[in-house]
Short mmCIF file of C-alpha atoms in Angstrom, two decimals:
data_model
loop_
_atom_site.label_atom_id
_atom_site.label_comp_id
_atom_site.label_asym_id
_atom_site.label_seq_id
_atom_site.Cartn_x
_atom_site.Cartn_y
_atom_site.Cartn_z
CA UNK A 28 33.87 -18.20 -39.03
CA UNK A 29 31.18 -21.15 -39.79
CA UNK A 30 27.65 -19.76 -40.31
CA UNK A 31 25.52 -21.62 -37.43
CA UNK A 32 22.19 -22.54 -37.41
CA UNK A 33 20.10 -20.14 -35.11
CA UNK A 34 19.02 -21.87 -31.84
CA UNK A 35 15.19 -22.70 -31.31
CA UNK A 36 13.37 -20.70 -29.29
CA UNK A 37 13.21 -23.79 -26.68
CA UNK A 38 16.89 -23.94 -26.54
CA UNK A 39 17.86 -20.08 -26.39
CA UNK A 40 15.40 -20.28 -23.39
CA UNK A 41 17.10 -23.06 -21.62
CA UNK A 42 20.35 -21.51 -22.10
CA UNK A 43 19.38 -18.02 -20.56
CA UNK A 44 17.47 -20.05 -17.71
CA UNK A 45 20.60 -22.27 -17.12
CA UNK A 46 22.88 -19.07 -17.06
CA UNK A 47 20.77 -17.15 -14.81
CA UNK A 48 20.65 -19.72 -12.28
CA UNK A 49 24.25 -20.42 -12.31
CA UNK A 50 25.36 -17.01 -11.76
CA UNK A 51 22.30 -16.68 -9.06
CA UNK A 52 24.00 -20.14 -7.69
CA UNK A 53 27.39 -18.31 -7.19
CA UNK A 54 26.11 -15.43 -5.77
CA UNK A 55 24.00 -17.03 -3.26
CA UNK A 56 23.27 -13.80 -0.98
CA UNK A 57 20.85 -12.73 -3.84
CA UNK A 58 18.92 -15.51 -2.91
CA UNK A 59 19.14 -15.10 0.53
CA UNK A 60 18.90 -11.45 1.53
CA UNK A 61 15.14 -10.80 0.10
CA UNK A 62 14.25 -13.97 1.84
CA UNK A 63 16.03 -12.67 5.25
CA UNK A 64 14.25 -9.24 4.43
CA UNK A 65 10.71 -11.10 4.16
CA UNK A 66 10.98 -13.08 7.56
CA UNK A 67 12.30 -10.15 9.42
CA UNK A 68 9.56 -7.44 7.82
CA UNK A 69 6.82 -10.06 8.97
CA UNK A 70 8.58 -10.50 12.57
CA UNK A 71 8.36 -6.73 12.51
CA UNK A 72 4.55 -6.62 12.63
CA UNK A 73 3.73 -8.66 15.87
CA UNK A 74 6.45 -6.34 17.87
CA UNK A 75 4.81 -3.30 16.69
CA UNK A 76 0.93 -4.38 16.64
CA UNK A 77 1.54 -6.62 19.96
CA UNK A 78 1.03 -10.21 20.10
CA UNK A 79 -2.55 -10.80 20.43
CA UNK A 80 -3.29 -13.26 18.33
CA UNK A 81 -6.77 -12.67 17.27
CA UNK A 82 -5.49 -9.33 15.85
CA UNK A 83 -2.69 -11.14 14.31
CA UNK A 84 -4.49 -13.63 12.72
CA UNK A 85 -6.69 -11.23 11.50
CA UNK A 86 -4.15 -9.43 9.36
CA UNK A 87 -1.96 -12.31 8.61
CA UNK A 88 -2.80 -12.66 5.28
CA UNK A 89 -2.14 -8.59 4.47
CA UNK A 90 1.39 -8.94 6.39
CA UNK A 91 2.69 -11.78 4.68
CA UNK A 92 1.41 -10.39 0.93
CA UNK A 93 2.94 -6.78 1.37
CA UNK A 94 5.88 -8.24 2.79
CA UNK A 95 5.97 -10.58 -0.21
CA UNK A 96 5.62 -7.54 -2.41
CA UNK A 97 8.44 -5.55 -0.85
CA UNK A 98 10.91 -8.73 -0.97
CA UNK A 99 10.13 -9.23 -4.36
CA UNK A 100 10.77 -5.41 -5.21
CA UNK A 101 14.01 -5.75 -3.64
CA UNK A 102 15.15 -8.19 -5.45
CA UNK A 103 14.16 -7.17 -8.77
CA UNK A 104 17.15 -5.00 -9.43
CA UNK A 105 19.18 -7.51 -10.20
CA UNK A 106 16.84 -9.18 -13.04
CA UNK A 107 18.56 -6.44 -15.61
CA UNK A 108 21.23 -4.38 -13.62
CA UNK A 109 24.45 -6.47 -13.76
CA UNK A 110 23.58 -7.97 -17.27
CA UNK A 111 23.30 -4.06 -18.02
CA UNK A 112 26.44 -3.11 -16.54
CA UNK A 113 28.54 -5.54 -18.21
CA UNK A 114 27.30 -5.14 -21.42
CA UNK A 115 25.65 -8.79 -21.92
CA UNK A 116 22.25 -7.33 -22.12
CA UNK A 117 23.09 -5.49 -25.06
CA UNK A 118 24.53 -8.53 -26.81
CA UNK A 119 21.36 -10.62 -25.70
CA UNK A 120 19.36 -8.05 -27.85
CA UNK A 121 21.65 -8.12 -30.79
CA UNK A 122 21.20 -12.03 -30.87
CA UNK A 123 18.58 -13.24 -33.44
CA UNK A 124 16.32 -14.51 -30.91
CA UNK A 125 13.03 -12.87 -30.25
CA UNK A 126 13.63 -10.49 -27.04
CA UNK A 127 10.41 -11.77 -25.61
CA UNK A 128 12.03 -15.61 -25.42
CA UNK A 129 15.13 -14.08 -23.71
CA UNK A 130 13.17 -11.69 -21.45
CA UNK A 131 10.83 -14.59 -20.48
CA UNK A 132 13.46 -16.86 -19.24
CA UNK A 133 14.95 -13.98 -17.56
CA UNK A 134 11.70 -13.67 -15.59
CA UNK A 135 11.18 -17.56 -14.86
CA UNK A 136 15.04 -17.41 -13.64
CA UNK A 137 14.09 -14.36 -11.11
CA UNK A 138 10.67 -16.12 -10.18
CA UNK A 139 12.73 -19.56 -9.03
CA UNK A 140 15.41 -17.66 -7.18
CA UNK A 141 12.99 -15.34 -5.23
CA UNK A 142 9.24 -16.34 -5.83
CA UNK A 143 9.89 -19.98 -4.95
CA UNK A 144 11.54 -19.59 -1.57
CA UNK A 145 9.10 -17.22 -0.33
CA UNK A 146 6.42 -19.89 -1.02
CA UNK A 147 8.38 -22.50 0.80
CA UNK A 148 9.08 -20.27 3.70
CA UNK A 149 5.72 -18.48 4.02
CA UNK A 150 3.70 -21.03 5.99
CA UNK A 151 6.49 -21.12 8.78
CA UNK A 152 5.66 -17.54 8.99
CA UNK A 153 1.77 -17.87 8.76
CA UNK A 154 2.09 -20.02 12.15
CA UNK A 155 3.95 -17.85 13.63
CA UNK A 156 0.96 -15.19 12.86
CA UNK A 157 -1.67 -17.39 14.11
CA UNK A 158 -3.10 -17.71 10.57
CA UNK A 159 -6.60 -19.11 10.51
CA UNK A 160 -5.98 -23.17 9.66
CA UNK A 161 -8.25 -22.87 6.83
CA UNK A 162 -6.53 -20.44 5.08
CA UNK A 163 -3.15 -22.31 4.55
CA UNK A 164 -4.20 -23.92 1.51
CA UNK A 165 -5.56 -20.73 -0.10
CA UNK A 166 -2.21 -18.94 0.86
CA UNK A 167 -0.35 -21.06 -0.69
CA UNK A 168 -2.18 -21.18 -4.08
CA UNK A 169 -2.47 -17.76 -4.18
CA UNK A 170 1.42 -17.40 -3.83
CA UNK A 171 1.75 -19.98 -6.46
CA UNK A 172 -0.32 -17.90 -8.65
CA UNK A 173 0.74 -14.47 -7.90
CA UNK A 174 4.40 -14.25 -7.23
CA UNK A 175 4.79 -14.82 -10.87
CA UNK A 176 2.68 -11.90 -11.50
CA UNK A 177 5.14 -9.78 -9.28
CA UNK A 178 8.25 -10.79 -11.16
CA UNK A 179 6.47 -10.76 -14.69
CA UNK A 180 5.09 -6.89 -14.02
CA UNK A 181 8.30 -6.04 -11.99
CA UNK A 182 10.47 -6.93 -15.00
CA UNK A 183 8.60 -4.29 -17.11
CA UNK A 184 9.50 -1.75 -14.44
CA UNK A 185 12.90 -2.97 -13.84
CA UNK A 186 13.28 -2.37 -18.19
CA UNK A 187 12.15 0.58 -18.08
CA UNK A 188 14.71 1.80 -15.50
CA UNK A 189 17.66 0.09 -16.16
CA UNK A 190 19.58 3.07 -17.76
CA UNK A 191 18.81 5.49 -14.86
CA UNK A 192 21.49 5.67 -12.06
CA UNK A 193 19.12 6.11 -9.16
CA UNK A 194 16.51 3.99 -10.52
CA UNK A 195 15.82 2.20 -7.13
CA UNK A 196 12.73 4.56 -5.60
CA UNK A 197 11.69 5.39 -8.84
CA UNK A 198 11.00 1.30 -9.40
CA UNK A 199 8.87 1.30 -6.53
CA UNK A 200 7.01 4.39 -7.72
CA UNK A 201 6.22 2.78 -11.05
CA UNK A 202 5.51 -0.70 -9.93
CA UNK A 203 4.04 -0.84 -6.61
CA UNK A 204 0.34 0.91 -8.17
CA UNK A 205 0.63 -2.11 -10.52
CA UNK A 206 0.81 -4.69 -7.71
CA UNK A 207 -2.44 -3.32 -6.03
CA UNK A 208 -5.14 -5.60 -7.91
CA UNK A 209 -2.64 -8.77 -6.93
CA UNK A 210 -2.41 -7.74 -3.07
CA UNK A 211 -6.56 -7.12 -3.04
CA UNK A 212 -7.75 -10.29 -4.70
CA UNK A 213 -5.26 -12.62 -2.79
CA UNK A 214 -5.64 -11.33 0.80
CA UNK A 215 -9.35 -11.82 0.06
CA UNK A 216 -9.06 -14.93 -0.84
CA UNK A 217 -7.35 -15.83 2.24
CA UNK A 218 -9.85 -14.20 4.20
CA UNK A 219 -12.66 -15.55 2.41
CA UNK A 220 -11.18 -19.24 2.85
CA UNK A 221 -10.78 -18.24 6.72
CA UNK A 222 -14.51 -17.97 6.61
CA UNK A 223 -15.11 -21.56 5.12
CA UNK A 224 -16.68 -20.19 2.13
CA UNK A 225 -15.52 -21.07 -1.62
CA UNK A 226 -12.87 -18.84 -2.79
CA UNK A 227 -12.30 -19.96 -6.34
CA UNK A 228 -13.61 -16.64 -7.57
CA UNK A 229 -10.75 -14.63 -6.26
CA UNK A 230 -8.36 -17.09 -7.47
CA UNK A 231 -9.47 -17.19 -10.87
CA UNK A 232 -9.11 -13.14 -11.45
CA UNK A 233 -5.83 -14.13 -10.20
CA UNK A 234 -5.15 -16.94 -12.46
CA UNK A 235 -6.42 -14.55 -15.40
CA UNK A 236 -3.92 -12.05 -14.09
CA UNK A 237 -1.53 -14.33 -14.37
CA UNK A 238 -2.14 -15.57 -17.84
CA UNK A 239 -2.73 -11.79 -18.99
CA UNK A 240 0.69 -10.56 -17.60
CA UNK A 241 2.34 -13.88 -19.07
CA UNK A 242 1.30 -13.27 -22.55
CA UNK A 243 1.50 -9.23 -22.63
CA UNK A 244 4.27 -8.49 -19.87
CA UNK A 245 7.10 -10.30 -22.05
CA UNK A 246 6.85 -7.80 -25.01
CA UNK A 247 6.33 -4.65 -22.72
CA UNK A 248 9.56 -5.59 -20.90
CA UNK A 249 11.04 -6.40 -24.22
CA UNK A 250 10.24 -3.00 -25.75
CA UNK A 251 11.30 -1.28 -22.26
CA UNK A 252 14.60 -3.00 -22.65
CA UNK A 253 15.38 -1.81 -26.29
CA UNK A 254 14.18 2.12 -25.10
CA UNK A 255 16.80 1.73 -22.24
CA UNK A 256 19.54 0.33 -24.09
CA UNK A 257 19.12 2.54 -26.80
CA UNK B 11 -7.67 11.31 -43.65
CA UNK B 12 -3.68 10.92 -43.74
CA UNK B 13 -2.70 13.47 -46.43
CA UNK B 14 -4.90 15.54 -44.43
CA UNK B 15 -3.31 15.03 -41.10
CA UNK B 16 0.39 14.41 -41.84
CA UNK B 17 1.36 18.13 -42.42
CA UNK B 18 0.67 18.56 -38.56
CA UNK B 19 3.57 15.95 -37.97
CA UNK B 20 5.83 18.99 -38.75
CA UNK B 21 6.70 20.77 -35.30
CA UNK B 22 6.54 23.98 -36.83
CA UNK B 23 2.98 23.75 -38.46
CA UNK B 24 1.31 22.23 -35.58
CA UNK B 25 2.98 24.80 -33.06
CA UNK B 26 1.40 27.49 -35.35
CA UNK B 27 -1.84 25.41 -35.50
CA UNK B 28 -2.49 25.33 -32.00
CA UNK B 29 -1.15 28.94 -31.49
CA UNK B 30 -4.32 29.33 -33.69
CA UNK B 31 -6.49 27.21 -31.57
CA UNK B 32 -5.61 28.59 -28.14
CA UNK B 33 -7.53 31.67 -28.21
CA UNK B 34 -10.84 29.59 -28.83
CA UNK B 35 -10.01 27.46 -26.38
CA UNK B 36 -9.25 30.01 -23.84
CA UNK B 37 -12.62 32.20 -24.91
CA UNK B 38 -14.83 29.21 -24.79
CA UNK B 39 -13.54 28.27 -21.25
CA UNK B 40 -14.23 31.44 -19.77
CA UNK B 41 -17.58 31.60 -21.28
CA UNK B 42 -18.67 28.20 -20.49
CA UNK B 43 -17.25 27.81 -17.21
CA UNK B 44 -18.85 31.36 -16.19
CA UNK B 45 -22.16 30.37 -16.81
CA UNK B 46 -22.17 26.96 -15.99
CA UNK B 47 -20.74 27.90 -12.81
CA UNK B 48 -23.08 30.70 -11.80
CA UNK B 49 -25.95 28.87 -13.23
CA UNK B 50 -24.83 25.58 -11.23
CA UNK B 51 -23.82 27.24 -7.65
CA UNK B 52 -26.30 30.04 -7.63
CA UNK B 53 -29.59 28.68 -9.89
CA UNK B 54 -29.74 25.40 -9.94
CA UNK B 55 -32.35 23.85 -7.51
CA UNK B 56 -30.93 22.10 -4.50
CA UNK B 57 -30.85 18.03 -4.10
CA UNK B 58 -34.18 17.11 -2.12
CA UNK B 59 -31.79 14.50 -0.39
CA UNK B 60 -28.39 16.07 -0.33
CA UNK B 61 -29.37 19.75 -0.08
CA UNK B 62 -26.91 22.70 -1.20
CA UNK B 63 -23.81 20.30 -0.93
CA UNK B 64 -24.61 18.46 -3.79
CA UNK B 65 -23.39 21.36 -5.76
CA UNK B 66 -19.76 19.85 -5.48
CA UNK B 67 -21.19 17.46 -8.00
CA UNK B 68 -20.63 20.23 -10.58
CA UNK B 69 -16.78 20.07 -9.99
CA UNK B 70 -16.25 16.93 -8.69
CA UNK B 71 -17.82 14.83 -11.70
CA UNK B 72 -16.27 17.04 -14.49
CA UNK B 73 -12.82 16.46 -12.82
CA UNK B 74 -13.20 12.58 -12.31
CA UNK B 75 -14.42 11.99 -16.06
CA UNK B 76 -11.42 14.37 -17.04
CA UNK B 77 -9.30 12.45 -15.09
CA UNK B 78 -9.80 9.38 -17.13
CA UNK B 79 -10.49 11.01 -20.49
CA UNK B 80 -6.98 12.29 -20.39
CA UNK B 81 -5.34 9.43 -19.26
CA UNK B 82 -6.97 7.82 -22.22
CA UNK B 83 -5.62 10.50 -24.21
CA UNK B 84 -2.24 10.21 -23.10
CA UNK B 85 -2.81 6.45 -23.47
CA UNK B 86 -3.77 6.56 -27.41
CA UNK B 87 -0.61 9.37 -27.87
CA UNK B 88 1.82 6.97 -26.58
CA UNK B 89 0.78 4.08 -28.49
CA UNK B 90 0.61 6.41 -31.54
CA UNK B 91 4.11 7.47 -30.78
CA UNK B 92 5.50 3.94 -30.13
CA UNK B 93 3.75 2.12 -33.24
CA UNK B 94 4.28 5.03 -35.95
CA UNK B 95 7.02 6.73 -34.23
CA UNK B 96 6.01 10.06 -34.03
CA UNK B 97 7.44 12.56 -31.91
CA UNK B 98 4.96 15.03 -31.52
CA UNK B 99 2.73 12.36 -30.15
CA UNK B 100 5.21 11.90 -27.18
CA UNK B 101 5.17 15.91 -26.71
CA UNK B 102 1.32 15.83 -26.22
CA UNK B 103 1.66 12.46 -24.14
CA UNK B 104 4.08 14.80 -21.86
CA UNK B 105 1.78 17.82 -21.96
CA UNK B 106 -1.23 15.55 -20.92
CA UNK B 107 0.46 13.83 -17.83
CA UNK B 108 0.42 16.62 -15.19
CA UNK B 109 -2.74 18.38 -16.41
CA UNK B 110 -4.54 14.87 -15.81
CA UNK B 111 -2.55 14.29 -12.39
CA UNK B 112 -3.84 17.87 -11.30
CA UNK B 113 -7.54 16.98 -12.30
CA UNK B 114 -7.21 13.64 -10.86
CA UNK B 115 -6.18 15.11 -7.24
CA UNK B 116 -8.97 17.74 -8.05
CA UNK B 117 -11.61 14.61 -8.32
CA UNK B 118 -9.93 12.83 -4.95
CA UNK B 119 -10.38 16.15 -2.92
CA UNK B 120 -13.48 17.38 -4.11
CA UNK B 121 -14.51 13.46 -3.66
CA UNK B 122 -13.59 13.81 0.04
CA UNK B 123 -15.37 16.93 0.76
CA UNK B 124 -18.71 15.86 -0.54
CA UNK B 125 -18.13 12.37 1.17
CA UNK B 126 -17.80 14.11 4.83
CA UNK B 127 -21.29 15.51 4.72
CA UNK B 128 -22.61 12.63 3.12
CA UNK B 129 -21.23 9.69 4.16
CA UNK B 130 -19.67 11.16 7.37
CA UNK B 131 -16.27 10.38 6.51
CA UNK B 132 -13.14 12.01 4.30
CA UNK B 133 -12.14 8.90 3.57
CA UNK B 134 -13.54 5.12 2.58
CA UNK B 135 -11.59 2.27 0.85
CA UNK B 136 -13.98 2.19 -1.63
CA UNK B 137 -13.52 0.32 -5.13
CA UNK B 138 -14.01 3.45 -7.01
CA UNK B 139 -12.10 6.28 -4.86
CA UNK B 140 -9.30 3.78 -4.57
CA UNK B 141 -8.23 2.84 -7.95
CA UNK B 142 -9.00 6.63 -8.67
CA UNK B 143 -6.23 6.74 -6.07
CA UNK B 144 -4.07 4.04 -8.18
CA UNK B 145 -4.82 6.46 -11.24
CA UNK B 146 -3.05 9.39 -9.39
CA UNK B 147 -0.57 7.15 -8.63
CA UNK B 148 0.05 6.03 -12.34
CA UNK B 149 0.21 9.32 -13.55
CA UNK B 150 2.75 10.50 -10.48
CA UNK B 151 4.91 7.56 -12.04
CA UNK B 152 4.68 8.48 -15.78
CA UNK B 153 5.44 12.03 -14.92
CA UNK B 154 8.52 10.80 -12.46
CA UNK B 155 9.81 8.26 -15.55
CA UNK B 156 9.62 11.40 -17.69
CA UNK B 157 11.82 13.56 -15.58
CA UNK B 158 14.41 10.60 -14.97
CA UNK B 159 15.76 10.56 -18.62
CA UNK B 160 17.77 13.11 -19.74
CA UNK B 161 16.99 12.36 -23.34
CA UNK B 162 13.31 13.70 -24.24
CA UNK B 163 12.90 10.94 -26.82
CA UNK B 164 13.93 8.09 -24.88
CA UNK B 165 12.06 9.59 -21.62
CA UNK B 166 8.84 9.62 -24.12
CA UNK B 167 8.90 6.14 -25.33
CA UNK B 168 9.53 4.87 -21.59
CA UNK B 169 6.81 6.70 -20.12
CA UNK B 170 4.72 5.81 -23.21
CA UNK B 171 5.13 2.40 -22.40
CA UNK B 172 4.25 2.67 -18.63
CA UNK B 173 1.37 4.55 -19.73
CA UNK B 174 0.00 1.79 -21.96
CA UNK B 175 0.50 -0.58 -19.17
CA UNK B 176 -0.92 1.30 -16.62
CA UNK B 177 -4.24 1.87 -18.64
CA UNK B 178 -5.76 -1.37 -17.86
CA UNK B 179 -6.93 0.65 -14.57
CA UNK B 180 -9.70 2.70 -16.82
CA UNK B 181 -11.95 0.31 -17.17
CA UNK B 182 -11.38 -0.89 -13.67
CA UNK B 183 -12.46 2.71 -12.49
CA UNK B 184 -15.09 2.96 -15.13
CA UNK B 185 -16.78 -0.16 -13.99
CA UNK B 186 -15.85 -0.24 -10.24
CA UNK B 187 -19.54 1.01 -9.17
CA UNK B 188 -21.18 -1.91 -11.26
CA UNK B 189 -18.56 -4.59 -10.31
CA UNK B 190 -18.31 -4.16 -6.66
CA UNK B 191 -21.24 -3.22 -4.52
CA UNK B 192 -19.68 -0.10 -2.74
CA UNK B 193 -20.48 3.09 -1.12
CA UNK B 194 -19.75 5.35 -3.99
CA UNK B 195 -22.93 5.76 -5.99
CA UNK B 196 -23.31 4.39 -9.75
CA UNK B 197 -23.32 6.59 -12.44
CA UNK B 198 -25.82 9.48 -12.81
CA UNK B 199 -24.31 10.94 -16.20
CA UNK B 200 -24.05 8.27 -18.57
CA UNK B 201 -23.32 8.95 -22.23
CA UNK B 202 -26.10 6.72 -23.45
CA UNK B 203 -29.75 6.92 -22.49
CA UNK B 204 -31.41 9.63 -20.35
CA UNK B 205 -29.46 10.74 -17.43
CA UNK B 206 -30.92 10.01 -14.11
CA UNK B 207 -31.14 13.55 -12.99
CA UNK B 208 -33.69 16.42 -13.49
CA UNK B 209 -32.92 18.49 -16.41
CA UNK B 210 -32.60 21.84 -14.33
CA UNK B 211 -29.61 20.20 -13.03
CA UNK B 212 -28.26 18.42 -15.95
CA UNK B 213 -28.06 21.35 -18.12
CA UNK B 214 -25.55 23.56 -15.60
CA UNK B 215 -23.69 20.48 -15.37
CA UNK B 216 -23.38 19.98 -19.32
CA UNK B 217 -22.29 23.24 -19.40
CA UNK B 218 -19.61 22.80 -16.56
CA UNK B 219 -18.53 19.91 -18.06
CA UNK B 220 -17.56 21.85 -21.45
CA UNK B 221 -15.95 24.58 -19.70
CA UNK B 222 -13.72 22.30 -18.00
CA UNK B 223 -12.91 20.27 -20.90
CA UNK B 224 -12.04 23.85 -23.11
CA UNK B 225 -9.85 24.84 -19.93
CA UNK B 226 -7.80 21.28 -20.39
CA UNK B 227 -7.68 22.15 -24.10
CA UNK B 228 -6.28 25.31 -23.27
CA UNK B 229 -3.91 24.50 -20.62
CA UNK B 230 -2.72 21.35 -22.69
CA UNK B 231 -2.21 23.46 -25.49
CA UNK B 232 0.10 25.89 -24.00
CA UNK B 233 2.33 23.08 -22.37
CA UNK B 234 2.39 21.31 -26.11
CA UNK B 235 3.68 24.65 -27.32
CA UNK B 236 6.51 24.81 -24.88
CA UNK B 237 7.23 20.79 -25.12
CA UNK B 238 7.69 21.67 -29.02
CA UNK B 239 9.88 24.73 -28.67
CA UNK B 240 12.18 22.86 -25.68
CA UNK B 241 12.27 19.80 -28.06
CA UNK B 242 13.41 21.65 -31.21
CA UNK B 243 15.13 24.88 -29.79
CA UNK B 244 18.31 24.27 -31.83
CA UNK B 245 15.95 24.44 -35.13
CA UNK B 246 15.99 27.74 -37.46
CA UNK B 247 12.63 28.27 -37.17
CA UNK B 248 12.57 28.62 -33.60
CA UNK B 249 15.31 30.89 -33.57
CA UNK B 250 13.74 33.20 -35.87
CA UNK B 251 10.66 33.01 -34.35
CA UNK B 252 12.52 34.19 -31.17
CA UNK B 253 14.14 36.83 -32.84
CA UNK B 254 11.14 38.53 -34.66
CA UNK B 255 9.20 38.08 -31.09
CA UNK B 256 12.25 40.17 -29.61
CA UNK B 257 11.78 42.40 -32.46
CA UNK B 258 8.02 43.79 -31.83
#
C-alpha cells in the first residue's frame, strides 16, 4: 500500500457532493416524489377550503411554506439512511477528514436535490393560489434563505434517528418544532410584502437563522452521527 | 472543587447522597407548599383589577419559571455529559425531562384557565404562549428519542444533543414579552430590582415558588435514584442493596 496524502477539505467536500448528486440522478424518483408531494398538498388546500380568491391569497404564504416543510421532511429520510444501511456512512466517519466537512457536503447535495426544485416550482403554485403580486420577490427570497435551514436542521434529526428502525414519525416529532421560527418569519415577510411594506427585518432574521445553523448544525449532526453509528 | 465533587461521579455514592437529601426535600416542599398555598389562596388580598382569579398566578408563574429552569438544568446536564462523558449527568437529564414536560403542561393549562376570565379566550397565538408550547414539544421530543433507543448510554447522548439544540428556545421564551408586543403581560417578577407587585402578594408567591422548587427536587431525586438503579442493575452493590432491603 502506498501512503497517500490526505485530501484537502475542499476536494473531500467536492467528492462527497459529486457522489451524492450522482446517486440522486440515478434514482430520479427521490427528486421527483417530494416535489409531487409538494404540488399535491398545495392543490388540496383550495379543494378543502373553497376556491375563493381572497381567502386563498390571504393564506397562500402559509400553505406554500407548510407544504415545503412537509416535503423537506419527507425527503430527509434518504440523507443518511441508505448510506447507513450499506455501510458507507461508517467508512466516511472512519476516514481522516473531519466529519463536519462530509456532513456539510451531504446537506448541500440534499438541498440541491430537494430545496432547489421546490424554489423553482413555487411561483407556479403561487399563481394557483392567487398570491399577491407584491409578494413574489419576498416568497422567492424567503425560500432561497429558508430551505437551506430546513436541510441543515433536518440533518441533525436524521442523524439522531438513523440507527432506529422506525425513525420516520420520531423524526417529524423532533424536527418540526425546530422549524417553527423559520415558518413564522418567512410567512410574516411575505404578508408584509403583500401590504407593500419593507420586510428586510424578517429577512435579516431568516438570514441570521441561516448563518447560525450553517455554522452549528454540521457539528451537531456530526456528533449525532457518531452516537448513532456507535 | 473538582476534588470535592469527583466522589459523586460514582453511582453508589450519589445514590446514597441523594437518598440522604430526599427526606429534606420532601419536608421542605411540604412545609413551603402548605404555608404558601394557604396564604396565597386564602389570605393574600385580591387584585384590584383581576379580583380573585389572579390567585392562579401562584400556580402559573412558579410552574412556567420551573418549566424553563428544568430545561436549562437538563441542557447543562446534557452538555456536561457530552463534554466530560459523565454517565450520571445522562441519568439526571433523563430524570429531569418528564418532570419538566409536566410542569410545562401545567403552565400551559393554568395559563389557559387564567386567560379565559382575563382575555375572554382559552388560547391566543401569542409569542410567549406559542414558544411555551414549542418547549412542550421539545420536551416530548427528548423523551421520545430517549425511549427509542435500547441502549441507555446511546439514548442519553442522542437526547442530549437534541436537548442542546432545543435550548435556543429558552431565550426566545424569556424575551418574547419584550421583543414582541403581544397580549401576554410583561414580567411581574424579576430577579433583579423590585418586583412590580405589593409585598403582601409577593411573599406568598416566593414561598410557593420555593415549595414547588423543592417538590421538583424531591421528584427528580426519586427518579434519579431509580435511573441509577436501572443502569447499574448488574453491579454488586445494587445486588447487596436489594438483598439487605429484603432481609429487613
